[in-house]
Amino acid sequence: MDLALLWFILIAVLWTGYLVLEGFDFGVGMLMKPLAKDDTDRRVAINTIAPVWDGNEVWLLTAGGATFAAFPHWYATMFSGFYLPLLLILLALIVRGVSFEYRHKGSTQAWRNGWDWCIAIGSWVPAILWGVAFANLVRGLEIDSEMQYVGGFWALLSPFALLGGLVTLGLFLTHGAVFLALKTSGDYQTRAADLAIKLALPSAAVAAVWVIWAQLAYSRNAWTWAPLVIAALALVGVVLTTRARREGWAFTLNAVAIAMAVVFIFGSIYPNVMPANDPANSLTIANSSSSDYTLMVMTWVAVFLVPLVLLYQGWSFHVFRKRLSRESIPSSPPPAAESESVGAH
């Protein structure tokens, strides 16, 4: 297989890992306040993702680094064209990360409420904007002959792109609700499972409208109907399994739907990496990739390091696999003691 094509596929795999794993992180962050009755409930929610959220973001860093090294023209055009949305996402992720670290360092309720809002905003913003960004990638952009995006910020907010934002928002909300039902017990688990049932159907409906619109209007390959059919079946399965309270299956099927959405996005733009409204100006796998030597070095590095990353992440999920409940949270831990315990945020 051509190395440039291989790295196009590997970057799609990295985005799949990021959106599946960080998707439930975002969902938990967005649902933390609506599902909570009090501060203890919010701490239960935070502690379900506390051991893994930063590890999940490694996939984003790796995807960005791989794009920079394997397709420098793609990276340059995307980061200059999507400068403002990507800056907003970056700021949201920073605020969210800081909030996880600092929320438990103050003892007043006002202090914790403030950081809770930061976690919520830091989860809602990227959950929507990632969908807007990928929808623009599918639709095609105003790129000139110098590989520069010239469409402006407001051109990124078309109805199709905004609907794409609602798709990722719905998928991540459902993902988060199902994850909370999987990771908690007692009354909190019941509330999360009930919410997952309410979210699954509208999430599937919005996704169905967007993918059919995308396939009929913008996909460049007929075979991308295949991932759409698989995603549709998976989302139907999510609706049925959430109603049957089979959260394990619901989480797996929602992950399959997210993965198939990534397959569709990358499949619909192939052989481009960034389609232009004028096809002559599109950035393709061939005209945007690095040299064969660079790609060969990257491939060998990936062969040795990716299995280690996967093993470490699998181990961390295994270690922190137990369910949490309100009883898992100390009633009034001192801030200094909280910072040393997973169940103390």
PDB file of C-alpha atoms in Angstrom, residues 56-323:
ATOM      1  CA  ASN A  56      -8.156  10.197  25.896  1.00  0.00           C
ATOM      2  CA  GLU A  57      -6.836  13.555  24.675  1.00  0.00           C
ATOM      3  CA  VAL A  58      -3.577  11.894  23.632  1.00  0.00           C
ATOM      4  CA  TRP A  59      -5.450  10.678  20.555  1.00  0.00           C
ATOM      5  CA  LEU A  60      -6.130  14.281  19.516  1.00  0.00           C
ATOM      6  CA  LEU A  61      -2.491  15.283  19.986  1.00  0.00           C
ATOM      7  CA  THR A  62      -1.387  12.245  18.000  1.00  0.00           C
ATOM      8  CA  ALA A  63      -3.863  12.929  15.200  1.00  0.00           C
ATOM      9  CA  GLY A  64      -2.712  16.546  14.967  1.00  0.00           C
ATOM     10  CA  GLY A  65       0.968  15.568  15.063  1.00  0.00           C
ATOM     11  CA  ALA A  66       0.496  12.855  12.453  1.00  0.00           C
ATOM     12  CA  THR A  67      -1.304  15.299  10.152  1.00  0.00           C
ATOM     13  CA  PHE A  68       1.499  17.850  10.565  1.00  0.00           C
ATOM     14  CA  ALA A  69       4.209  15.309   9.759  1.00  0.00           C
ATOM     15  CA  ALA A  70       2.472  13.250   7.063  1.00  0.00           C
ATOM     16  CA  PHE A  71       0.460  15.974   5.305  1.00  0.00           C
ATOM     17  CA  PRO A  72       2.037  19.389   6.020  1.00  0.00           C
ATOM     18  CA  HIS A  73      -0.007  21.190   3.342  1.00  0.00           C
ATOM     19  CA  TRP A  74      -3.229  19.766   4.783  1.00  0.00           C
ATOM     20  CA  TYR A  75      -2.196  20.808   8.284  1.00  0.00           C
ATOM     21  CA  ALA A  76      -1.264  24.341   7.179  1.00  0.00           C
ATOM     22  CA  THR A  77      -4.462  24.951   5.205  1.00  0.00           C
ATOM     23  CA  MET A  78      -6.730  23.441   7.849  1.00  0.00           C
ATOM     24  CA  PHE A  79      -5.213  25.311  10.785  1.00  0.00           C
ATOM     25  CA  SER A  80      -5.183  28.620   8.928  1.00  0.00           C
ATOM     26  CA  GLY A  81      -8.709  28.187   7.538  1.00  0.00           C
ATOM     27  CA  PHE A  82     -10.214  26.850  10.773  1.00  0.00           C
ATOM     28  CA  TYR A  83      -8.108  29.152  12.932  1.00  0.00           C
ATOM     29  CA  LEU A  84     -10.908  30.660  15.022  1.00  0.00           C
ATOM     30  CA  PRO A  85     -12.962  27.455  15.583  1.00  0.00           C
ATOM     31  CA  LEU A  86      -9.821  25.493  16.465  1.00  0.00           C
ATOM     32  CA  LEU A  87      -8.702  28.272  18.818  1.00  0.00           C
ATOM     33  CA  LEU A  88     -12.099  28.140  20.559  1.00  0.00           C
ATOM     34  CA  ILE A  89     -11.821  24.358  20.871  1.00  0.00           C
ATOM     35  CA  LEU A  90      -8.289  24.647  22.259  1.00  0.00           C
ATOM     36  CA  LEU A  91      -9.341  27.266  24.827  1.00  0.00           C
ATOM     37  CA  ALA A  92     -12.341  25.138  25.832  1.00  0.00           C
ATOM     38  CA  LEU A  93     -10.131  22.069  26.323  1.00  0.00           C
ATOM     39  CA  ILE A  94      -7.657  24.095  28.396  1.00  0.00           C
ATOM     40  CA  VAL A  95     -10.416  25.548  30.599  1.00  0.00           C
ATOM     41  CA  ARG A  96     -11.897  22.085  31.032  1.00  0.00           C
ATOM     42  CA  GLY A  97      -8.563  20.541  32.003  1.00  0.00           C
ATOM     43  CA  VAL A  98      -7.772  23.325  34.451  1.00  0.00           C
ATOM     44  CA  SER A  99     -11.235  22.952  35.997  1.00  0.00           C
ATOM     45  CA  PHE A 100     -10.690  19.265  36.734  1.00  0.00           C
ATOM     46  CA  GLU A 101      -7.468  20.119  38.539  1.00  0.00           C
ATOM     47  CA  TYR A 102      -8.637  23.169  40.489  1.00  0.00           C
ATOM     48  CA  ARG A 103     -12.263  22.366  41.360  1.00  0.00           C
ATOM     49  CA  HIS A 104     -11.358  20.465  44.506  1.00  0.00           C
ATOM     50  CA  LYS A 105      -8.741  22.979  45.705  1.00  0.00           C
ATOM     51  CA  GLY A 106     -11.363  25.337  47.178  1.00  0.00           C
ATOM     52  CA  SER A 107     -13.839  24.569  49.943  1.00  0.00           C
ATOM     53  CA  THR A 108     -16.678  26.983  49.134  1.00  0.00           C
ATOM     54  CA  GLN A 109     -19.692  26.024  47.041  1.00  0.00           C
ATOM     55  CA  ALA A 110     -19.288  29.165  44.919  1.00  0.00           C
ATOM     56  CA  TRP A 111     -15.752  28.094  44.008  1.00  0.00           C
ATOM     57  CA  ARG A 112     -16.931  24.652  42.927  1.00  0.00           C
ATOM     58  CA  ASN A 113     -19.956  26.007  41.060  1.00  0.00           C
ATOM     59  CA  GLY A 114     -17.689  28.279  39.058  1.00  0.00           C
ATOM     60  CA  TRP A 115     -15.438  25.427  37.982  1.00  0.00           C
ATOM     61  CA  ASP A 116     -18.475  23.250  37.251  1.00  0.00           C
ATOM     62  CA  TRP A 117     -19.651  25.853  34.736  1.00  0.00           C
ATOM     63  CA  CYS A 118     -16.160  25.862  33.202  1.00  0.00           C
ATOM     64  CA  ILE A 119     -16.277  22.067  32.824  1.00  0.00           C
ATOM     65  CA  ALA A 120     -19.710  22.297  31.206  1.00  0.00           C
ATOM     66  CA  ILE A 121     -18.678  25.060  28.763  1.00  0.00           C
ATOM     67  CA  GLY A 122     -15.392  23.268  28.042  1.00  0.00           C
ATOM     68  CA  SER A 123     -17.407  20.202  27.057  1.00  0.00           C
ATOM     69  CA  TRP A 124     -20.266  21.829  25.085  1.00  0.00           C
ATOM     70  CA  VAL A 125     -18.043  23.979  22.866  1.00  0.00           C
ATOM     71  CA  PRO A 126     -15.820  21.237  21.370  1.00  0.00           C
ATOM     72  CA  ALA A 127     -18.736  18.784  21.200  1.00  0.00           C
ATOM     73  CA  ILE A 128     -20.461  21.157  18.754  1.00  0.00           C
ATOM     74  CA  LEU A 129     -17.480  22.646  16.934  1.00  0.00           C
ATOM     75  CA  TRP A 130     -15.890  19.320  16.016  1.00  0.00           C
ATOM     76  CA  GLY A 131     -19.067  18.473  14.122  1.00  0.00           C
ATOM     77  CA  VAL A 132     -19.058  21.875  12.408  1.00  0.00           C
ATOM     78  CA  ALA A 133     -15.421  21.408  11.365  1.00  0.00           C
ATOM     79  CA  PHE A 134     -15.906  17.901   9.949  1.00  0.00           C
ATOM     80  CA  ALA A 135     -19.095  18.921   8.146  1.00  0.00           C
ATOM     81  CA  ASN A 136     -17.177  21.699   6.388  1.00  0.00           C
ATOM     82  CA  LEU A 137     -14.536  19.183   5.405  1.00  0.00           C
ATOM     83  CA  VAL A 138     -17.205  17.007   3.804  1.00  0.00           C
ATOM     84  CA  ARG A 139     -18.942  19.937   2.085  1.00  0.00           C
ATOM     85  CA  GLY A 140     -15.773  21.386   0.593  1.00  0.00           C
ATOM     86  CA  LEU A 141     -14.120  24.746   1.157  1.00  0.00           C
ATOM     87  CA  GLU A 142     -13.214  27.899  -0.718  1.00  0.00           C
ATOM     88  CA  ILE A 143      -9.530  27.160  -1.340  1.00  0.00           C
ATOM     89  CA  ASP A 144      -7.450  29.084  -3.885  1.00  0.00           C
ATOM     90  CA  SER A 145      -4.677  27.827  -6.136  1.00  0.00           C
ATOM     91  CA  GLU A 146      -2.100  28.587  -3.408  1.00  0.00           C
ATOM     92  CA  MET A 147      -3.745  26.057  -1.053  1.00  0.00           C
ATOM     93  CA  GLN A 148      -5.098  28.877   1.128  1.00  0.00           C
ATOM     94  CA  TYR A 149      -8.607  28.970   2.589  1.00  0.00           C
ATOM     95  CA  VAL A 150     -10.254  32.243   1.503  1.00  0.00           C
ATOM     96  CA  GLY A 151     -13.869  31.691   2.553  1.00  0.00           C
ATOM     97  CA  GLY A 152     -13.841  33.553   5.869  1.00  0.00           C
ATOM     98  CA  PHE A 153     -15.249  32.534   9.262  1.00  0.00           C
ATOM     99  CA  TRP A 154     -18.971  33.006   8.581  1.00  0.00           C
ATOM    100  CA  ALA A 155     -18.829  30.749   5.533  1.00  0.00           C
ATOM    101  CA  LEU A 156     -18.058  27.893   7.939  1.00  0.00           C
ATOM    102  CA  LEU A 157     -21.455  28.292   9.633  1.00  0.00           C
ATOM    103  CA  SER A 158     -23.712  26.986   6.868  1.00  0.00           C
ATOM    104  CA  PRO A 159     -26.915  25.069   7.775  1.00  0.00           C
ATOM    105  CA  PHE A 160     -25.201  21.824   6.767  1.00  0.00           C
ATOM    106  CA  ALA A 161     -22.232  22.547   9.041  1.00  0.00           C
ATOM    107  CA  LEU A 162     -24.404  23.598  11.985  1.00  0.00           C
ATOM    108  CA  LEU A 163     -26.447  20.412  11.603  1.00  0.00           C
ATOM    109  CA  GLY A 164     -23.141  18.511  11.698  1.00  0.00           C
ATOM    110  CA  GLY A 165     -22.478  20.201  15.027  1.00  0.00           C
ATOM    111  CA  LEU A 166     -25.826  18.951  16.338  1.00  0.00           C
ATOM    112  CA  VAL A 167     -24.918  15.422  15.199  1.00  0.00           C
ATOM    113  CA  THR A 168     -21.730  15.276  17.269  1.00  0.00           C
ATOM    114  CA  LEU A 169     -23.528  16.981  20.136  1.00  0.00           C
ATOM    115  CA  GLY A 170     -26.277  14.331  20.156  1.00  0.00           C
ATOM    116  CA  LEU A 171     -23.876  11.415  19.768  1.00  0.00           C
ATOM    117  CA  PHE A 172     -21.652  12.648  22.603  1.00  0.00           C
ATOM    118  CA  LEU A 173     -24.571  13.393  24.938  1.00  0.00           C
ATOM    119  CA  THR A 174     -25.904   9.875  24.421  1.00  0.00           C
ATOM    120  CA  HIS A 175     -22.391   8.438  24.772  1.00  0.00           C
ATOM    121  CA  GLY A 176     -21.921  10.275  28.064  1.00  0.00           C
ATOM    122  CA  ALA A 177     -25.295   9.255  29.491  1.00  0.00           C
ATOM    123  CA  VAL A 178     -24.706   5.597  28.671  1.00  0.00           C
ATOM    124  CA  PHE A 179     -21.174   5.782  30.086  1.00  0.00           C
ATOM    125  CA  LEU A 180     -22.490   7.250  33.347  1.00  0.00           C
ATOM    126  CA  ALA A 181     -25.071   4.463  33.552  1.00  0.00           C
ATOM    127  CA  LEU A 182     -22.249   1.955  33.070  1.00  0.00           C
ATOM    128  CA  LYS A 183     -19.907   3.500  35.629  1.00  0.00           C
ATOM    129  CA  THR A 184     -22.298   4.306  38.463  1.00  0.00           C
ATOM    130  CA  SER A 185     -24.756   2.487  40.657  1.00  0.00           C
ATOM    131  CA  GLY A 186     -27.888   3.217  42.645  1.00  0.00           C
ATOM    132  CA  ASP A 187     -30.158   6.173  42.001  1.00  0.00           C
ATOM    133  CA  TYR A 188     -27.573   8.016  39.903  1.00  0.00           C
ATOM    134  CA  GLN A 189     -27.329   5.052  37.524  1.00  0.00           C
ATOM    135  CA  THR A 190     -31.103   5.000  37.140  1.00  0.00           C
ATOM    136  CA  ARG A 191     -31.209   8.699  36.296  1.00  0.00           C
ATOM    137  CA  ALA A 192     -28.397   8.337  33.752  1.00  0.00           C
ATOM    138  CA  ALA A 193     -30.059   5.325  32.118  1.00  0.00           C
ATOM    139  CA  ASP A 194     -33.391   7.170  31.895  1.00  0.00           C
ATOM    140  CA  LEU A 195     -31.693  10.134  30.270  1.00  0.00           C
ATOM    141  CA  ALA A 196     -29.901   7.864  27.787  1.00  0.00           C
ATOM    142  CA  ILE A 197     -33.292   6.542  26.661  1.00  0.00           C
ATOM    143  CA  LYS A 198     -34.526  10.106  26.074  1.00  0.00           C
ATOM    144  CA  LEU A 199     -31.383  11.123  24.154  1.00  0.00           C
ATOM    145  CA  ALA A 200     -30.926   8.059  21.933  1.00  0.00           C
ATOM    146  CA  LEU A 201     -33.864   8.587  19.556  1.00  0.00           C
ATOM    147  CA  PRO A 202     -33.422  12.331  18.766  1.00  0.00           C
ATOM    148  CA  SER A 203     -29.683  11.776  18.422  1.00  0.00           C
ATOM    149  CA  ALA A 204     -30.284   9.025  15.857  1.00  0.00           C
ATOM    150  CA  ALA A 205     -32.866  11.121  13.988  1.00  0.00           C
ATOM    151  CA  VAL A 206     -30.580  14.157  13.632  1.00  0.00           C
ATOM    152  CA  ALA A 207     -27.674  11.945  12.551  1.00  0.00           C
ATOM    153  CA  ALA A 208     -29.853  10.237   9.930  1.00  0.00           C
ATOM    154  CA  VAL A 209     -30.875  13.559   8.345  1.00  0.00           C
ATOM    155  CA  TRP A 210     -27.288  14.825   8.215  1.00  0.00           C
ATOM    156  CA  VAL A 211     -25.681  11.676   6.789  1.00  0.00           C
ATOM    157  CA  ILE A 212     -28.299  11.284   4.047  1.00  0.00           C
ATOM    158  CA  TRP A 213     -27.853  14.968   3.141  1.00  0.00           C
ATOM    159  CA  ALA A 214     -24.064  14.522   3.164  1.00  0.00           C
ATOM    160  CA  GLN A 215     -24.125  11.368   1.066  1.00  0.00           C
ATOM    161  CA  LEU A 216     -26.508  12.708  -1.580  1.00  0.00           C
ATOM    162  CA  ALA A 217     -25.032  16.202  -1.850  1.00  0.00           C
ATOM    163  CA  TYR A 218     -21.327  15.943  -1.096  1.00  0.00           C
ATOM    164  CA  SER A 219     -19.898  12.405  -0.983  1.00  0.00           C
ATOM    165  CA  ARG A 220     -17.451  11.680  -3.761  1.00  0.00           C
ATOM    166  CA  ASN A 221     -17.717   7.892  -3.449  1.00  0.00           C
ATOM    167  CA  ALA A 222     -20.757   5.613  -3.663  1.00  0.00           C
ATOM    168  CA  TRP A 223     -19.228   3.016  -1.304  1.00  0.00           C
ATOM    169  CA  THR A 224     -19.717   5.391   1.642  1.00  0.00           C
ATOM    170  CA  TRP A 225     -23.333   4.183   1.743  1.00  0.00           C
ATOM    171  CA  ALA A 226     -21.867   1.117   3.519  1.00  0.00           C
ATOM    172  CA  PRO A 227     -20.672   2.883   6.702  1.00  0.00           C
ATOM    173  CA  LEU A 228     -23.926   4.864   6.703  1.00  0.00           C
ATOM    174  CA  VAL A 229     -25.993   1.674   6.760  1.00  0.00           C
ATOM    175  CA  ILE A 230     -23.827   0.216   9.546  1.00  0.00           C
ATOM    176  CA  ALA A 231     -24.097   3.467  11.535  1.00  0.00           C
ATOM    177  CA  ALA A 232     -27.880   3.517  11.061  1.00  0.00           C
ATOM    178  CA  LEU A 233     -28.198  -0.065  12.325  1.00  0.00           C
ATOM    179  CA  ALA A 234     -25.939   0.763  15.264  1.00  0.00           C
ATOM    180  CA  LEU A 235     -28.030   3.800  16.224  1.00  0.00           C
ATOM    181  CA  VAL A 236     -31.236   1.748  16.037  1.00  0.00           C
ATOM    182  CA  GLY A 237     -29.472  -0.720  18.307  1.00  0.00           C
ATOM    183  CA  VAL A 238     -28.630   2.104  20.731  1.00  0.00           C
ATOM    184  CA  VAL A 239     -32.299   3.083  20.920  1.00  0.00           C
ATOM    185  CA  LEU A 240     -33.365  -0.518  21.591  1.00  0.00           C
ATOM    186  CA  THR A 241     -30.596  -1.411  24.050  1.00  0.00           C
ATOM    187  CA  THR A 242     -30.997   1.729  26.131  1.00  0.00           C
ATOM    188  CA  ARG A 243     -34.702   0.913  26.509  1.00  0.00           C
ATOM    189  CA  ALA A 244     -33.725  -2.646  27.500  1.00  0.00           C
ATOM    190  CA  ARG A 245     -31.197  -1.240  30.031  1.00  0.00           C
ATOM    191  CA  ARG A 246     -28.306  -3.034  28.304  1.00  0.00           C
ATOM    192  CA  GLU A 247     -25.829  -0.207  28.748  1.00  0.00           C
ATOM    193  CA  GLY A 248     -22.789  -2.246  27.709  1.00  0.00           C
ATOM    194  CA  TRP A 249     -24.287  -2.977  24.321  1.00  0.00           C
ATOM    195  CA  ALA A 250     -25.595   0.576  24.001  1.00  0.00           C
ATOM    196  CA  PHE A 251     -22.128   2.028  24.641  1.00  0.00           C
ATOM    197  CA  THR A 252     -20.525  -0.360  22.126  1.00  0.00           C
ATOM    198  CA  LEU A 253     -23.103   0.380  19.435  1.00  0.00           C
ATOM    199  CA  ASN A 254     -22.842   4.147  19.947  1.00  0.00           C
ATOM    200  CA  ALA A 255     -19.056   3.797  19.602  1.00  0.00           C
ATOM    201  CA  VAL A 256     -19.608   1.865  16.361  1.00  0.00           C
ATOM    202  CA  ALA A 257     -21.842   4.677  15.078  1.00  0.00           C
ATOM    203  CA  ILE A 258     -19.166   7.287  15.864  1.00  0.00           C
ATOM    204  CA  ALA A 259     -16.504   5.126  14.194  1.00  0.00           C
ATOM    205  CA  MET A 260     -18.654   4.703  11.082  1.00  0.00           C
ATOM    206  CA  ALA A 261     -19.203   8.469  10.974  1.00  0.00           C
ATOM    207  CA  VAL A 262     -15.428   8.940  10.787  1.00  0.00           C
ATOM    208  CA  VAL A 263     -15.186   6.275   8.072  1.00  0.00           C
ATOM    209  CA  PHE A 264     -17.895   8.106   6.151  1.00  0.00           C
ATOM    210  CA  ILE A 265     -16.205  11.510   6.528  1.00  0.00           C
ATOM    211  CA  PHE A 266     -12.804  10.314   5.357  1.00  0.00           C
ATOM    212  CA  GLY A 267     -14.336   8.061   2.705  1.00  0.00           C
ATOM    213  CA  SER A 268     -16.493  10.846   1.321  1.00  0.00           C
ATOM    214  CA  ILE A 269     -13.528  13.188   0.754  1.00  0.00           C
ATOM    215  CA  TYR A 270     -11.130  10.518  -0.638  1.00  0.00           C
ATOM    216  CA  PRO A 271      -8.825  10.891  -2.600  1.00  0.00           C
ATOM    217  CA  ASN A 272      -8.790  14.459  -1.261  1.00  0.00           C
ATOM    218  CA  VAL A 273      -7.714  15.395   2.230  1.00  0.00           C
ATOM    219  CA  MET A 274      -9.356  18.805   1.971  1.00  0.00           C
ATOM    220  CA  PRO A 275     -11.761  19.234  -0.953  1.00  0.00           C
ATOM    221  CA  ALA A 276     -12.137  22.648  -2.568  1.00  0.00           C
ATOM    222  CA  ASN A 277     -15.238  24.064  -4.200  1.00  0.00           C
ATOM    223  CA  ASP A 278     -13.103  24.237  -7.336  1.00  0.00           C
ATOM    224  CA  PRO A 279     -11.841  20.635  -7.652  1.00  0.00           C
ATOM    225  CA  ALA A 280      -8.641  21.872  -9.320  1.00  0.00           C
ATOM    226  CA  ASN A 281      -7.611  23.488  -6.018  1.00  0.00           C
ATOM    227  CA  SER A 282      -8.360  20.522  -3.776  1.00  0.00           C
ATOM    228  CA  LEU A 283      -5.671  19.230  -1.468  1.00  0.00           C
ATOM    229  CA  THR A 284      -5.244  15.558  -2.294  1.00  0.00           C
ATOM    230  CA  ILE A 285      -3.388  12.698  -0.651  1.00  0.00           C
ATOM    231  CA  ALA A 286      -0.812  12.936  -3.436  1.00  0.00           C
ATOM    232  CA  ASN A 287      -0.148  16.703  -3.488  1.00  0.00           C
ATOM    233  CA  SER A 288      -0.257  17.220   0.298  1.00  0.00           C
ATOM    234  CA  SER A 289       1.870  14.389   1.655  1.00  0.00           C
ATOM    235  CA  SER A 290       5.429  14.423   2.953  1.00  0.00           C
ATOM    236  CA  SER A 291       8.297  12.575   1.274  1.00  0.00           C
ATOM    237  CA  ASP A 292       8.415   8.769   1.246  1.00  0.00           C
ATOM    238  CA  TYR A 293      11.401   8.879   3.615  1.00  0.00           C
ATOM    239  CA  THR A 294       9.458  10.900   6.202  1.00  0.00           C
ATOM    240  CA  LEU A 295       6.462   8.610   5.927  1.00  0.00           C
ATOM    241  CA  MET A 296       8.682   5.525   6.257  1.00  0.00           C
ATOM    242  CA  VAL A 297      10.273   6.860   9.467  1.00  0.00           C
ATOM    243  CA  MET A 298       6.833   7.716  10.846  1.00  0.00           C
ATOM    244  CA  THR A 299       5.591   4.229  10.035  1.00  0.00           C
ATOM    245  CA  TRP A 300       8.404   2.522  11.956  1.00  0.00           C
ATOM    246  CA  VAL A 301       7.910   4.832  14.940  1.00  0.00           C
ATOM    247  CA  ALA A 302       4.198   4.057  14.924  1.00  0.00           C
ATOM    248  CA  VAL A 303       4.827   0.303  14.726  1.00  0.00           C
ATOM    249  CA  PHE A 304       6.775   0.395  18.004  1.00  0.00           C
ATOM    250  CA  LEU A 305       4.939   3.089  19.975  1.00  0.00           C
ATOM    251  CA  VAL A 306       1.241   2.637  19.133  1.00  0.00           C
ATOM    252  CA  PRO A 307       0.989  -0.846  20.760  1.00  0.00           C
ATOM    253  CA  LEU A 308       2.536   0.583  23.947  1.00  0.00           C
ATOM    254  CA  VAL A 309       0.001   3.423  24.036  1.00  0.00           C
ATOM    255  CA  LEU A 310      -2.872   0.995  23.464  1.00  0.00           C
ATOM    256  CA  LEU A 311      -1.625  -1.330  26.213  1.00  0.00           C
ATOM    257  CA  TYR A 312      -1.251   1.529  28.685  1.00  0.00           C
ATOM    258  CA  GLN A 313      -4.692   2.925  27.937  1.00  0.00           C
ATOM    259  CA  GLY A 314      -6.304  -0.510  28.142  1.00  0.00           C
ATOM    260  CA  TRP A 315      -4.581  -1.090  31.487  1.00  0.00           C
ATOM    261  CA  SER A 316      -5.820   2.243  32.877  1.00  0.00           C
ATOM    262  CA  PHE A 317      -9.424   1.440  31.918  1.00  0.00           C
ATOM    263  CA  HIS A 318      -9.053  -2.006  33.514  1.00  0.00           C
ATOM    264  CA  VAL A 319      -7.667  -0.617  36.792  1.00  0.00           C
ATOM    265  CA  PHE A 320     -10.474   1.943  37.137  1.00  0.00           C
ATOM    266  CA  ARG A 321     -13.255  -0.364  35.931  1.00  0.00           C
ATOM    267  CA  LYS A 322     -15.339  -0.409  39.132  1.00  0.00           C
ATOM    268  CA  ARG A 323     -18.658   1.409  39.418  1.00  0.00           C
TER     269      ARG A 323
END
